[in-house]
CSV table of C-alpha atoms in Angstrom, one decimal:
chain,number,residue,atom,x,y,z
A,1,MET,CA,0.0,0.0,0.0
A,2,THR,CA,1.1,3.6,-0.6
A,3,GLU,CA,1.4,6.1,2.2
A,4,GLU,CA,-1.6,8.0,0.8
A,5,MET,CA,-4.5,8.1,3.2
A,6,VAL,CA,-7.1,5.4,2.3
A,7,TYR,CA,-10.7,5.2,3.4
A,8,THR,CA,-12.9,2.1,3.3
A,9,CYS,CA,-16.6,2.6,3.0
A,10,LYS,CA,-19.4,0.2,3.7
A,11,PHE,CA,-23.0,1.0,2.6
A,12,GLY,CA,-25.8,-0.8,4.3
A,13,GLY,CA,-29.0,-2.1,2.7
A,14,SER,CA,-31.0,1.0,3.5
A,15,SER,CA,-28.5,3.1,1.6
A,16,LEU,CA,-28.9,0.8,-1.5
A,17,ALA,CA,-32.7,0.2,-1.4
A,18,ASP,CA,-33.4,1.6,-4.9
A,19,GLY,CA,-31.7,3.3,-7.9
A,20,PRO,CA,-31.7,6.9,-6.6
A,21,ARG,CA,-30.1,5.7,-3.3
A,22,VAL,CA,-27.4,3.7,-5.1
A,23,ALA,CA,-26.7,6.8,-7.3
A,24,LYS,CA,-26.4,8.9,-4.1
A,25,ALA,CA,-24.0,6.3,-2.6
A,26,ALA,CA,-21.9,6.5,-5.8
A,27,GLU,CA,-21.9,10.3,-5.6
A,28,ILE,CA,-20.7,10.1,-2.0
A,29,ILE,CA,-17.9,7.7,-3.0
A,30,LYS,CA,-16.7,9.8,-5.9
A,31,SER,CA,-16.8,13.0,-3.8
A,32,ASP,CA,-13.6,12.1,-2.0
A,33,PRO,CA,-10.7,10.3,-3.8
A,34,ARG,CA,-9.6,8.8,-0.5
A,35,ARG,CA,-12.7,6.5,-0.6
A,36,ARG,CA,-11.1,3.7,-2.4
A,37,TYR,CA,-12.5,0.4,-1.1
A,38,VAL,CA,-16.3,0.0,-1.0
A,39,VAL,CA,-18.2,-2.9,0.8
A,40,VAL,CA,-21.9,-3.3,0.2
A,41,SER,CA,-24.8,-5.1,1.7
A,42,ALA,CA,-27.8,-6.5,-0.2
A,43,PRO,CA,-30.5,-3.9,-1.0
A,44,GLY,CA,-32.7,-3.2,1.9
A,45,ARG,CA,-36.4,-2.3,2.2
A,46,LYS,CA,-37.8,0.7,0.4
A,47,THR,CA,-40.7,0.7,2.8
A,48,SER,CA,-41.4,-0.9,6.1
A,49,SER,CA,-43.8,-3.4,4.5
A,50,ASP,CA,-41.2,-4.7,2.1
A,51,ARG,CA,-39.2,-7.8,2.8
A,52,LYS,CA,-35.4,-7.6,2.7
A,53,VAL,CA,-33.7,-9.2,-0.3
A,54,THR,CA,-31.7,-11.5,2.0
A,55,ASP,CA,-34.9,-12.7,3.7
A,56,LEU,CA,-36.4,-13.5,0.3
A,57,LEU,CA,-33.2,-15.4,-0.7
A,58,TYR,CA,-33.5,-17.5,2.5
A,59,ALA,CA,-37.1,-18.3,1.4
A,60,VAL,CA,-35.7,-19.5,-1.9
A,61,HIS,CA,-33.6,-22.1,-0.2
A,62,GLU,CA,-36.4,-23.1,2.1
A,63,ASN,CA,-38.6,-23.8,-0.9
A,64,LYS,CA,-36.0,-25.9,-2.5
A,65,ARG,CA,-35.4,-27.8,0.8
A,66,LEU,CA,-39.1,-28.6,0.9
A,67,GLY,CA,-39.2,-29.7,-2.7
A,68,LEU,CA,-41.4,-26.7,-3.8
A,69,ASP,CA,-41.0,-24.6,-6.9
A,70,SER,CA,-38.5,-21.8,-6.0
A,71,ARG,CA,-39.0,-19.8,-9.2
A,72,GLU,CA,-41.5,-17.3,-7.8
A,73,ALA,CA,-39.5,-16.8,-4.6
A,74,LEU,CA,-36.3,-16.2,-6.6
A,75,ASP,CA,-38.1,-13.8,-8.9
A,76,ALA,CA,-39.3,-11.8,-5.8
A,77,ALA,CA,-35.7,-11.7,-4.4
A,78,LEU,CA,-34.1,-10.5,-7.6
A,79,ARG,CA,-36.8,-8.0,-8.6
A,80,PRO,CA,-35.3,-5.1,-6.4
A,81,LEU,CA,-31.9,-5.6,-8.0
A,82,GLU,CA,-33.4,-5.7,-11.5
A,83,TRP,CA,-35.2,-2.4,-10.8
A,84,ILE,CA,-32.0,-0.8,-9.6
A,85,ALA,CA,-30.1,-2.0,-12.6
A,86,ARG,CA,-32.7,-0.5,-14.9
A,87,ASP,CA,-32.7,2.8,-12.9
A,88,LEU,CA,-29.0,3.0,-13.3
A,89,ASN,CA,-29.0,2.1,-17.0
A,90,GLN,CA,-26.9,-1.0,-16.3
A,91,TRP,CA,-29.4,-3.7,-17.3
A,92,GLU,CA,-27.5,-4.6,-20.5
A,93,GLY,CA,-24.5,-5.7,-18.5
A,94,PHE,CA,-26.4,-7.0,-15.5
A,95,HIS,CA,-29.1,-9.2,-16.9
A,96,LYS,CA,-26.6,-12.0,-17.7
A,97,LEU,CA,-25.6,-12.2,-14.1
A,98,VAL,CA,-29.2,-12.6,-13.1
A,99,LYS,CA,-29.9,-15.2,-15.8
A,100,ASP,CA,-26.8,-17.2,-14.7
A,101,LEU,CA,-27.9,-17.2,-11.1
A,102,ARG,CA,-31.4,-18.4,-12.0
A,103,ASP,CA,-29.8,-21.3,-14.0
A,104,VAL,CA,-27.6,-22.3,-11.1
A,105,VAL,CA,-30.4,-22.1,-8.5
A,106,HIS,CA,-33.0,-24.0,-10.6
A,107,THR,CA,-30.7,-26.7,-12.0
A,108,THR,CA,-28.3,-27.5,-9.2
A,109,GLY,CA,-28.3,-28.1,-5.4
A,110,VAL,CA,-26.9,-25.0,-3.8
A,111,SER,CA,-26.3,-24.3,-0.2
A,112,VAL,CA,-28.3,-21.9,2.0
A,113,ASP,CA,-25.1,-19.8,2.4
A,114,PHE,CA,-24.6,-19.5,-1.3
A,115,ILE,CA,-28.2,-18.4,-2.0
A,116,ALA,CA,-28.2,-16.0,1.0
A,117,SER,CA,-25.0,-14.3,-0.2
A,118,ARG,CA,-26.2,-13.5,-3.7
A,119,GLY,CA,-27.8,-10.2,-2.7
A,120,GLU,CA,-24.5,-8.8,-1.7
A,121,TYR,CA,-22.7,-10.4,-4.6
A,122,LEU,CA,-25.1,-8.9,-7.2
A,123,MET,CA,-25.2,-5.6,-5.5
A,124,ALA,CA,-21.4,-5.3,-5.6
A,125,ARG,CA,-21.3,-6.4,-9.2
A,126,LEU,CA,-23.9,-3.8,-10.1
A,127,LEU,CA,-22.2,-0.9,-8.2
A,128,ALA,CA,-18.8,-1.8,-9.7
A,129,MET,CA,-20.4,-1.6,-13.1
A,130,TYR,CA,-22.0,1.8,-12.3
A,131,LEU,CA,-18.7,3.2,-10.9
A,132,ASP,CA,-16.6,1.5,-13.5
A,133,TRP,CA,-14.4,0.1,-10.7
A,134,PRO,CA,-12.9,-3.4,-10.3
A,135,PHE,CA,-15.0,-6.0,-8.5
A,136,ILE,CA,-13.3,-8.4,-6.1
A,137,ASP,CA,-15.3,-11.4,-4.8
A,138,ALA,CA,-15.3,-11.7,-1.1
A,139,LYS,CA,-14.9,-15.5,-1.4
A,140,ASP,CA,-11.4,-14.9,-2.7
A,141,ILE,CA,-10.2,-12.8,0.2
A,142,VAL,CA,-12.3,-13.6,3.3
A,143,ARG,CA,-11.6,-17.1,4.6
A,144,PHE,CA,-13.2,-19.5,7.1
A,145,THR,CA,-12.0,-22.8,8.4
A,146,SER,CA,-13.6,-26.1,7.2
A,147,GLN,CA,-15.6,-26.0,10.5
A,148,GLY,CA,-17.0,-22.6,9.6
A,149,GLN,CA,-14.9,-20.4,11.9
A,150,PHE,CA,-13.7,-17.1,10.6
A,151,SER,CA,-9.9,-17.1,10.1
A,152,PRO,CA,-8.8,-13.4,10.8
A,153,GLU,CA,-5.1,-13.7,10.3
A,154,PHE,CA,-5.2,-15.9,7.2
A,155,THR,CA,-7.8,-13.5,5.8
A,156,GLN,CA,-5.6,-10.5,6.7
A,157,ARG,CA,-2.6,-12.0,4.7
A,158,ILE,CA,-4.5,-12.9,1.6
A,159,ALA,CA,-6.8,-9.8,1.5
A,160,ALA,CA,-3.9,-7.4,2.0
A,161,GLU,CA,-1.9,-9.1,-0.8
A,162,GLU,CA,-4.8,-9.2,-3.2
A,163,LEU,CA,-6.2,-5.7,-2.5
A,164,ALA,CA,-2.7,-4.2,-2.9
A,165,LYS,CA,-3.0,-4.9,-6.6
A,166,TYR,CA,-6.0,-2.6,-7.0
A,167,PRO,CA,-6.1,1.2,-6.3
A,168,ARG,CA,-9.8,0.9,-5.7
A,169,ALA,CA,-12.4,-1.9,-5.7
A,170,VAL,CA,-16.0,-2.9,-4.8
A,171,ILE,CA,-16.4,-5.9,-2.5
A,172,PRO,CA,-19.6,-7.7,-1.4
A,173,GLY,CA,-20.1,-8.0,2.3
A,174,PHE,CA,-21.5,-10.8,4.5
A,175,TYR,CA,-19.6,-13.8,3.2
A,176,GLY,CA,-16.4,-15.5,2.4
A,177,ALA,CA,-15.4,-19.1,1.7
A,178,ILE,CA,-14.1,-22.2,3.4
A,179,PRO,CA,-10.9,-23.9,2.1
A,180,GLU,CA,-12.9,-26.2,-0.2
A,181,GLY,CA,-14.3,-23.1,-1.9
A,182,ASP,CA,-17.9,-23.2,-0.7
A,183,ILE,CA,-19.5,-20.0,0.4
A,184,LYS,CA,-19.8,-19.3,4.1
A,185,THR,CA,-21.7,-16.4,5.5
A,186,PHE,CA,-21.3,-14.3,8.7
A,187,SER,CA,-24.2,-13.8,11.0
A,188,ARG,CA,-26.8,-11.2,9.9
A,189,GLY,CA,-25.3,-7.7,9.8
A,190,GLY,CA,-22.0,-9.3,8.9
A,191,SER,CA,-21.3,-6.8,6.1
A,192,ASP,CA,-20.1,-4.4,8.9
A,193,LEU,CA,-17.5,-7.0,9.7
A,194,THR,CA,-16.5,-7.4,6.1
A,195,GLY,CA,-16.0,-3.6,6.0
A,196,ALA,CA,-13.7,-3.7,9.0
A,197,ILE,CA,-11.8,-6.6,7.6
A,198,ILE,CA,-11.2,-4.7,4.3
A,199,ALA,CA,-10.2,-1.5,6.3
A,200,ARG,CA,-7.6,-3.5,8.2
A,201,ALA,CA,-6.3,-5.2,5.1
A,202,THR,CA,-5.9,-1.9,3.2
A,203,SER,CA,-4.4,0.0,6.2
A,204,SER,CA,-7.3,2.4,5.9
A,205,VAL,CA,-7.1,5.3,8.4
A,206,LEU,CA,-10.9,5.6,8.3
A,207,TYR,CA,-13.7,3.1,8.0
A,208,GLU,CA,-16.9,4.9,7.0
A,209,ASN,CA,-20.0,2.9,7.8
A,210,TRP,CA,-22.9,4.5,5.9
A,211,THR,CA,-26.4,3.7,7.1
A,212,ASP,CA,-29.8,5.6,7.3
A,213,VAL,CA,-29.3,7.2,10.8
A,214,ASP,CA,-27.2,10.1,12.0
A,215,GLY,CA,-24.9,7.9,14.0
A,216,MET,CA,-25.4,6.2,17.4
A,217,MET,CA,-27.9,7.7,19.9
A,218,SER,CA,-27.7,7.9,23.7
A,219,ALA,CA,-30.7,5.5,23.8
A,220,ASP,CA,-33.2,4.0,21.4
A,221,PRO,CA,-35.2,7.0,20.1
A,222,ARG,CA,-38.2,4.8,19.8
A,223,ILE,CA,-38.2,4.6,23.6
A,224,VAL,CA,-36.6,7.9,24.4
A,225,PRO,CA,-37.7,10.5,21.9
A,226,ASP,CA,-35.2,13.1,23.2
A,227,ALA,CA,-32.2,10.7,22.9
A,228,ARG,CA,-29.1,12.6,21.8
A,229,PRO,CA,-26.5,11.8,19.1
A,230,ILE,CA,-23.2,10.5,20.4
A,231,ASP,CA,-20.4,12.3,18.7
A,232,LYS,CA,-17.5,10.2,19.9
A,233,VAL,CA,-17.3,6.7,21.5
A,234,THR,CA,-14.5,4.2,22.1
A,235,TYR,CA,-14.2,0.8,20.6
A,236,ARG,CA,-15.1,-0.8,24.0
A,237,GLU,CA,-18.1,1.4,24.6
A,238,LEU,CA,-19.4,0.6,21.1
A,239,ARG,CA,-19.0,-3.1,21.6
A,240,GLU,CA,-20.9,-3.0,24.9
A,241,LEU,CA,-23.7,-0.9,23.4
A,242,SER,CA,-23.9,-3.0,20.2
A,243,TYR,CA,-24.0,-6.3,22.1
A,244,MET,CA,-26.8,-5.0,24.3
A,245,GLY,CA,-29.1,-4.0,21.5
A,246,ALA,CA,-27.8,-0.8,19.9
A,247,SER,CA,-28.2,-2.2,16.4
A,248,VAL,CA,-26.5,0.5,14.3
A,249,PHE,CA,-23.2,-1.5,14.1
A,250,HIS,CA,-22.2,-5.1,14.4
A,251,GLU,CA,-20.3,-5.6,17.7
A,252,GLU,CA,-17.7,-8.0,16.2
A,253,ALA,CA,-16.8,-5.5,13.5
A,254,VAL,CA,-15.0,-3.4,16.2
A,255,ILE,CA,-12.3,-6.0,16.5
A,256,PRO,CA,-10.4,-5.7,13.2
A,257,ALA,CA,-10.7,-1.9,13.3
A,258,LYS,CA,-9.2,-1.9,16.8
A,259,ILE,CA,-6.4,-4.1,15.8
A,260,ALA,CA,-5.5,-1.8,12.9
A,261,GLY,CA,-6.1,1.4,14.9
A,262,THR,CA,-8.7,2.5,12.3
A,263,THR,CA,-11.2,5.1,13.3
A,264,ILE,CA,-14.8,4.1,12.5
A,265,HIS,CA,-17.2,6.8,11.4
A,266,ILE,CA,-20.9,5.9,11.4
A,267,ARG,CA,-22.7,8.2,8.9
A,268,ASN,CA,-26.0,8.7,7.3
A,269,SER,CA,-26.1,8.4,3.5
A,270,LEU,CA,-29.5,10.1,3.4
A,271,ASN,CA,-28.0,13.0,5.3
A,272,PRO,CA,-24.3,13.1,4.6
A,273,GLU,CA,-23.9,16.5,6.1
A,274,SER,CA,-24.6,15.1,9.6
A,275,ALA,CA,-21.6,14.8,11.9
A,276,GLY,CA,-22.3,11.1,12.6
A,277,THR,CA,-20.5,9.2,15.3
A,278,ARG,CA,-16.7,8.5,15.4
A,279,VAL,CA,-15.4,5.4,17.1
A,280,MET,CA,-11.8,5.3,18.3
A,281,HIS,CA,-9.3,4.1,20.9
A,282,GLU,CA,-10.0,5.5,24.3
A,283,SER,CA,-6.6,7.3,24.4
A,284,HIS,CA,-7.7,9.3,21.4
A,285,ARG,CA,-11.2,10.2,22.6
A,286,GLY,CA,-10.2,13.0,25.0
A,287,TYR,CA,-12.9,13.8,27.6
A,288,HIS,CA,-14.9,10.9,28.8
A,289,PRO,CA,-18.5,11.7,29.9
A,290,VAL,CA,-19.8,9.6,32.8
A,291,VAL,CA,-22.2,7.8,30.5
A,292,VAL,CA,-22.2,7.8,26.7
A,293,GLY,CA,-25.3,5.6,26.1
A,294,ILE,CA,-27.9,3.2,27.3
A,295,ALA,CA,-29.0,0.0,25.6
A,296,GLY,CA,-30.9,-3.1,26.5
A,297,LEU,CA,-32.7,-6.2,25.4
A,298,LYS,CA,-35.7,-8.2,26.5
A,299,GLY,CA,-36.0,-12.0,26.2
A,300,PHE,CA,-34.0,-13.3,29.2
A,301,SER,CA,-34.8,-15.9,31.9
A,302,THR,CA,-33.2,-16.7,35.3
A,303,ILE,CA,-32.3,-20.1,36.5
A,304,HIS,CA,-32.4,-19.9,40.3
A,305,VAL,CA,-30.4,-22.6,42.0
A,306,ARG,CA,-30.3,-23.1,45.8
A,307,LYS,CA,-28.3,-25.5,47.9
A,308,THR,CA,-27.3,-25.3,51.6
A,309,LEU,CA,-23.5,-24.9,52.0
A,310,MET,CA,-23.1,-24.3,48.3
A,311,ASN,CA,-20.2,-22.0,49.1
A,312,GLU,CA,-18.2,-24.8,50.7
A,313,GLU,CA,-18.7,-27.2,47.8
A,314,ILE,CA,-15.7,-27.1,45.5
A,315,GLY,CA,-16.6,-27.4,41.8
A,316,PHE,CA,-20.3,-26.7,42.2
A,317,ALA,CA,-20.3,-23.9,39.6
A,318,ARG,CA,-18.4,-26.0,37.2
A,319,LYS,CA,-20.9,-28.8,37.4
A,320,LEU,CA,-23.8,-26.4,36.9
A,321,LEU,CA,-22.1,-24.8,33.9
A,322,THR,CA,-21.3,-28.2,32.4
A,323,VAL,CA,-25.0,-29.1,32.5
A,324,LEU,CA,-25.9,-25.9,30.7
A,325,ALA,CA,-23.1,-26.3,28.2
A,326,ASP,CA,-24.3,-29.9,27.5
A,327,GLU,CA,-27.7,-28.5,26.8
A,328,GLY,CA,-26.4,-25.8,24.5
A,329,ILE,CA,-27.3,-22.9,26.8
A,330,SER,CA,-25.2,-19.8,26.7
A,331,ILE,CA,-24.8,-17.6,29.8
A,332,GLU,CA,-25.2,-13.9,30.1
A,333,HIS,CA,-24.6,-13.3,33.8
A,334,MET,CA,-24.2,-15.4,37.0
A,335,PRO,CA,-24.9,-13.5,40.2
A,336,GLY,CA,-24.8,-15.5,43.4
A,337,GLY,CA,-24.8,-15.6,47.2
A,338,ILE,CA,-23.7,-18.1,49.9
A,339,ASP,CA,-26.4,-20.7,49.3
A,340,ALA,CA,-27.8,-19.5,46.0
A,341,LEU,CA,-26.7,-19.0,42.4
A,342,SER,CA,-28.7,-17.4,39.6
A,343,VAL,CA,-27.9,-17.8,35.9
A,344,ILE,CA,-29.2,-15.4,33.3
A,345,VAL,CA,-29.8,-17.1,30.0
A,346,PRO,CA,-31.7,-16.3,26.7
A,347,THR,CA,-35.3,-17.4,27.1
A,348,THR,CA,-35.2,-19.1,23.7
A,349,SER,CA,-32.6,-21.5,25.0
A,350,VAL,CA,-34.8,-22.9,27.8
A,351,LEU,CA,-38.3,-22.3,26.6
A,352,ASN,CA,-40.4,-25.5,26.5
A,353,ARG,CA,-37.5,-27.4,28.1
A,354,GLU,CA,-37.8,-26.2,31.6
A,355,GLU,CA,-38.6,-29.5,33.2
A,356,LEU,CA,-35.8,-31.3,31.4
A,357,ILE,CA,-33.2,-28.7,32.4
A,358,ILE,CA,-34.4,-28.5,36.0
A,359,ALA,CA,-34.3,-32.3,36.4
A,360,GLU,CA,-30.8,-32.4,34.9
A,361,ILE,CA,-29.5,-29.7,37.3
A,362,LYS,CA,-31.0,-31.4,40.3
A,363,ASP,CA,-29.5,-34.8,39.3
A,364,VAL,CA,-26.0,-33.5,38.6
A,365,CYS,CA,-25.7,-30.8,41.2
A,366,ARG,CA,-27.9,-32.4,44.0
A,367,THR,CA,-29.6,-29.1,44.7
A,368,ASP,CA,-32.3,-28.2,47.2
A,369,GLU,CA,-34.3,-26.1,44.7
A,370,VAL,CA,-34.2,-25.1,41.1
A,371,GLU,CA,-36.7,-22.9,39.3
A,372,ILE,CA,-36.7,-21.0,36.0
A,373,GLU,CA,-38.3,-17.5,35.9
A,374,HIS,CA,-39.1,-15.8,32.6
A,375,GLY,CA,-39.7,-12.2,31.6
A,376,LEU,CA,-36.4,-10.5,32.4
A,377,ALA,CA,-34.9,-7.6,30.5
A,378,LEU,CA,-31.3,-6.4,30.7
A,379,ILE,CA,-30.2,-2.8,30.5
A,380,ALA,CA,-26.6,-1.7,30.1
A,381,THR,CA,-25.5,1.8,31.1
A,382,VAL,CA,-22.1,2.4,29.4
A,383,GLY,CA,-19.3,4.9,29.8
A,384,HIS,CA,-15.6,5.1,30.4
A,385,GLY,CA,-16.2,8.0,32.8
A,386,MET,CA,-17.8,5.7,35.4
A,387,TRP,CA,-14.5,4.5,36.8
A,388,ARG,CA,-13.4,7.9,38.0
A,389,THR,CA,-16.9,9.1,39.1
A,390,PRO,CA,-18.2,8.1,42.5
A,391,GLY,CA,-21.9,7.4,43.0
A,392,VAL,CA,-22.8,6.3,39.5
A,393,ALA,CA,-24.5,3.1,40.7
A,394,ALA,CA,-26.4,5.1,43.4
A,395,ARG,CA,-27.7,7.5,40.8
A,396,LEU,CA,-28.8,4.7,38.5
A,397,THR,CA,-30.6,2.7,41.2
A,398,GLY,CA,-32.1,5.9,42.6
A,399,ALA,CA,-33.5,6.7,39.2
A,400,LEU,CA,-35.2,3.3,39.1
A,401,ALA,CA,-36.4,3.5,42.7
A,402,LYS,CA,-38.2,6.9,41.9
A,403,GLN,CA,-40.2,5.0,39.3
A,404,SER,CA,-40.9,2.1,41.7
A,405,ILE,CA,-39.0,-0.3,39.4
A,406,ASN,CA,-37.6,-3.3,41.2
A,407,ILE,CA,-34.0,-4.4,40.3
A,408,LYS,CA,-33.8,-8.2,39.9
A,409,MET,CA,-30.1,-8.2,39.2
A,410,ILE,CA,-27.3,-5.7,39.1
A,411,ASN,CA,-23.7,-6.3,37.8
A,412,GLN,CA,-20.9,-3.8,37.5
A,413,GLY,CA,-18.0,-5.1,35.3
A,414,SER,CA,-14.5,-5.2,36.7
A,415,SER,CA,-13.5,-2.6,34.1
A,416,GLU,CA,-16.2,-0.3,35.5
A,417,LEU,CA,-17.1,0.4,31.9
A,418,ASN,CA,-20.8,-0.5,32.4
A,419,ILE,CA,-23.5,-1.3,34.9
A,420,ILE,CA,-26.1,-3.9,33.9
A,421,VAL,CA,-29.4,-4.2,35.6
A,422,GLY,CA,-32.1,-6.8,35.2
A,423,VAL,CA,-35.7,-5.6,35.5
A,424,ALA,CA,-39.1,-7.1,34.7
A,425,ALA,CA,-39.7,-7.0,30.9
A,426,ALA,CA,-42.9,-5.0,31.7
A,427,ASP,CA,-40.7,-2.2,33.2
A,428,TYR,CA,-38.1,-2.2,30.4
A,429,GLU,CA,-39.2,1.0,28.5
A,430,LEU,CA,-39.9,2.9,31.7
A,431,ALA,CA,-36.5,1.9,33.1
A,432,ILE,CA,-34.6,3.0,30.0
A,433,ARG,CA,-36.3,6.4,30.2
A,434,ALA,CA,-35.6,6.8,33.9
A,435,ILE,CA,-31.9,6.0,33.5
A,436,HIS,CA,-31.6,8.3,30.5
A,437,GLN,CA,-33.3,11.2,32.3
A,438,GLU,CA,-30.8,10.8,35.2
A,439,PHE,CA,-27.7,10.9,33.0
A,440,PHE,CA,-29.0,13.1,30.1
A,441,PRO,CA,-31.3,15.6,31.9
């Protein structure tokens, strides 16, 4: 790579939902010559009643799995891309790609990952044609193991080597390939991660993540109408907020950017004049407010375990965690006392299996009591400023007490970066508003 400053840009589905939006994205790209590597998602919804292209592609595979005719489903999935190609006057070069995909899907057995990835693939091909830029297939530079695990360092080596050959390029997000060459996708929202991977591989000083909002907000504006834009946030703060439900940015995408020291800039393609949110290392951020944001999720359950003299039994927690691991249950938090231990888990992992899980815990751990309680919501209050500011937990709990909200669980991480409280799901929205009012009056 040259020493010239390089930007990587990622455009989300909402920025590519129709021809005019794609043309606007291209205008943004061409307005700054430092924007040299572009990662794209599949086209998003034009209206709230539309289905996303990726969801429609998953439906194609489901039809094939069930032995149903997939032609109508594939037509529905490809239609938005065909409209965009016509709007951009690229249909002559694009229609063969669509025809080839139809032939492959209808005449061969293709994997769910292959079909799901075609929205990004075709969108990247189309944008490359419109910009007259090179197209690089993500399957050639983003690699997974045969077991489906992302290979970050292997990807870094081959992506850096390949991208160094191109002064600019368009790359599809969301997928890569296993060693055998088959397509493997990331989790939903994985195009953010692809963008960060490309930013690292190209030594980009800035990773612009273009979406349809003016950056991250201090809380979900659907719950808190007066939520404020966050101008700067650290990598760690962003990961905490993203993991706990702030869905503007995929939490795993922070990792490659942090390794490379790349600043992430979350921006609005529909309002490019907006300042957006910059994400950077804590040492570069400057002043740290006590709290930068509040995020949360519903859908958790608590497994309450009680046993007399539990604290004196060496290995009790290990046995309990082994049972949960054997049942495929992930753990969010595990507060405990002398004779009691509670485990916070996703409700979906235990729903309709309560009796089986309780019986297994009683058998292995020889407990006095085990019960599972549903209807828990978790709320994270996040900010680097907490560690140097006394009384943050008191303010938070006081704000909830004023609204008569009972705290079922509270956990402050050892880094003092966040405080997580568990409340009844029915109190979730009120709790978010109460905490926000306390720290953002």
